């Protein structure tokens, strides 16, 4: 007796699982690839994809590197130099203020103008730095700090001047307080800003110089695939050339050669701009900073008249400012020697050697000033520091050191600009050219395969 006779329905036949569109497409692709026309279509699609991918990745990677190279030339290096100028302007303003104080109640007009010019320069450079700093970044915080401290420092200097004009000894205390604010708060902040801008500069160099390995690998893969396709064409048809595939191969080879040559020249130029420009500029900035600090401490040695002392580990007590002067001069000598070793031509080496000679004369004259001061002849010591040309003052040596360092900086700046410009220019047109040639190459590959397909119609 059947299940139906017992009133029981038979079990339903299970339905076959429904196939997805992807699975059906894969089946059609496998079926097409089993024929020569189908295989040709797959080959054409793969070749076009490889060539376009090669061009797109080349354009992308070289656009990034060209942008970073342009930032090195027009953004990060100028901002780094601007940060160094902020430090120099603040330190020079401090030096000018102490020189004017030493001159007595009526300070020379030239000294006042120098101080005011330095303050204006520092304020203007801070505005530029603030405009280029990212909101909330450490650099922005440092700039804000300097903008807050600058008017406080100016206030202390004005109090020192006002009291000095009236002959009140408290003027010296105000000047020392201003110097302490400058040395312990403002100059360290300016140094920190300079360090951060240098880090940004190095970051841009790191972005501009690495080899575009991804693009290079795709280029080699595209050429290999095109070579394989042409060999396959020759073996199956006994025809040596397929004009479309040859055009695609030529376009890809041009992009690859352009990429290798262009980036190699760019990398060499940028590396040269760092080795022969940035390194020298950094050392020269350090030398200039050391000379400014030395001059400021030399002036304050006479302003304090022994009020500030420092006990050395040996137990000897020395004038604190004179001790700092000696440390600064040691740093100046070290940096000048390094700058001379980095100079790669006569134009760069000559001003550094001249500055070294000025420094040695400065040290000799300083010894004479200290000897006069130690003998109780304050006026003779003062004349040796800020006197007229006939007195052979140390201020003359300081100005010569600063002028020669400025000359060396100008030369190294021009060396940097030339090398960095050459590096950036070597990448000019490469991103757009790679994209255009890739499109042409992909079109050639498709047309070449299409020519073969037409033979099956």
PDB file of N, CA and C in Angstrom, residues 34 36 73 127 155 164 189 193 208 229 242 270 401 410 420:
ATOM      1  N   UNK A  34      38.199  29.039 -22.963  1.00  0.00           N
ATOM      2  CA  UNK A  34      38.532  27.763 -23.595  1.00  0.00           C
ATOM      3  C   UNK A  34      38.705  27.913 -25.097  1.00  0.00           C
ATOM      4  N   UNK A  36      40.095  30.458 -28.416  1.00  0.00           N
ATOM      5  CA  UNK A  36      41.146  31.441 -28.684  1.00  0.00           C
ATOM      6  C   UNK A  36      40.630  32.878 -28.615  1.00  0.00           C
ATOM      7  N   UNK A  73      61.609  73.175  -1.104  1.00  0.00           N
ATOM      8  CA  UNK A  73      62.148  74.399  -1.703  1.00  0.00           C
ATOM      9  C   UNK A  73      61.404  75.653  -1.265  1.00  0.00           C
ATOM     10  N   UNK A 127      54.801  86.252  12.884  1.00  0.00           N
ATOM     11  CA  UNK A 127      53.521  86.289  12.165  1.00  0.00           C
ATOM     12  C   UNK A 127      53.544  85.289  11.003  1.00  0.00           C
ATOM     13  N   UNK A 155      59.073  95.431  27.802  1.00  0.00           N
ATOM     14  CA  UNK A 155      58.757  96.238  28.981  1.00  0.00           C
ATOM     15  C   UNK A 155      59.926  96.314  29.942  1.00  0.00           C
ATOM     16  N   UNK A 164      68.304 103.832  33.709  1.00  0.00           N
ATOM     17  CA  UNK A 164      69.690 104.101  33.339  1.00  0.00           C
ATOM     18  C   UNK A 164      69.882 105.578  32.969  1.00  0.00           C
ATOM     19  N   UNK A 189      62.729  78.809  23.599  1.00  0.00           N
ATOM     20  CA  UNK A 189      61.511  78.613  22.804  1.00  0.00           C
ATOM     21  C   UNK A 189      61.808  78.798  21.320  1.00  0.00           C
ATOM     22  N   UNK A 193      61.442  76.077  18.324  1.00  0.00           N
ATOM     23  CA  UNK A 193      60.745  76.306  17.064  1.00  0.00           C
ATOM     24  C   UNK A 193      61.649  75.968  15.880  1.00  0.00           C
ATOM     25  N   UNK A 208      60.174  63.049  -0.311  1.00  0.00           N
ATOM     26  CA  UNK A 208      60.527  63.369  -1.694  1.00  0.00           C
ATOM     27  C   UNK A 208      61.532  62.406  -2.301  1.00  0.00           C
ATOM     28  N   UNK A 229      52.947  38.505 -24.379  1.00  0.00           N
ATOM     29  CA  UNK A 229      51.830  38.529 -25.320  1.00  0.00           C
ATOM     30  C   UNK A 229      52.329  38.589 -26.757  1.00  0.00           C
ATOM     31  N   UNK A 242      53.008  43.100 -33.869  1.00  0.00           N
ATOM     32  CA  UNK A 242      51.618  43.542 -33.729  1.00  0.00           C
ATOM     33  C   UNK A 242      51.697  45.008 -33.361  1.00  0.00           C
ATOM     34  N   UNK A 270      68.135  66.557  -4.788  1.00  0.00           N
ATOM     35  CA  UNK A 270      67.659  66.802  -3.427  1.00  0.00           C
ATOM     36  C   UNK A 270      68.695  66.370  -2.386  1.00  0.00           C
ATOM     37  N   UNK A 401      82.513  89.086  12.493  1.00  0.00           N
ATOM     38  CA  UNK A 401      82.121  87.680  12.530  1.00  0.00           C
ATOM     39  C   UNK A 401      80.714  87.522  11.975  1.00  0.00           C
ATOM     40  N   UNK A 410      74.422  83.312   2.862  1.00  0.00           N
ATOM     41  CA  UNK A 410      73.860  83.667   1.559  1.00  0.00           C
ATOM     42  C   UNK A 410      74.374  82.718   0.467  1.00  0.00           C
ATOM     43  N   UNK A 420      68.161  72.088  -5.025  1.00  0.00           N
ATOM     44  CA  UNK A 420      66.778  71.669  -4.774  1.00  0.00           C
ATOM     45  C   UNK A 420      65.891  71.966  -5.980  1.00  0.00           C
TER      46      UNK A 420
END
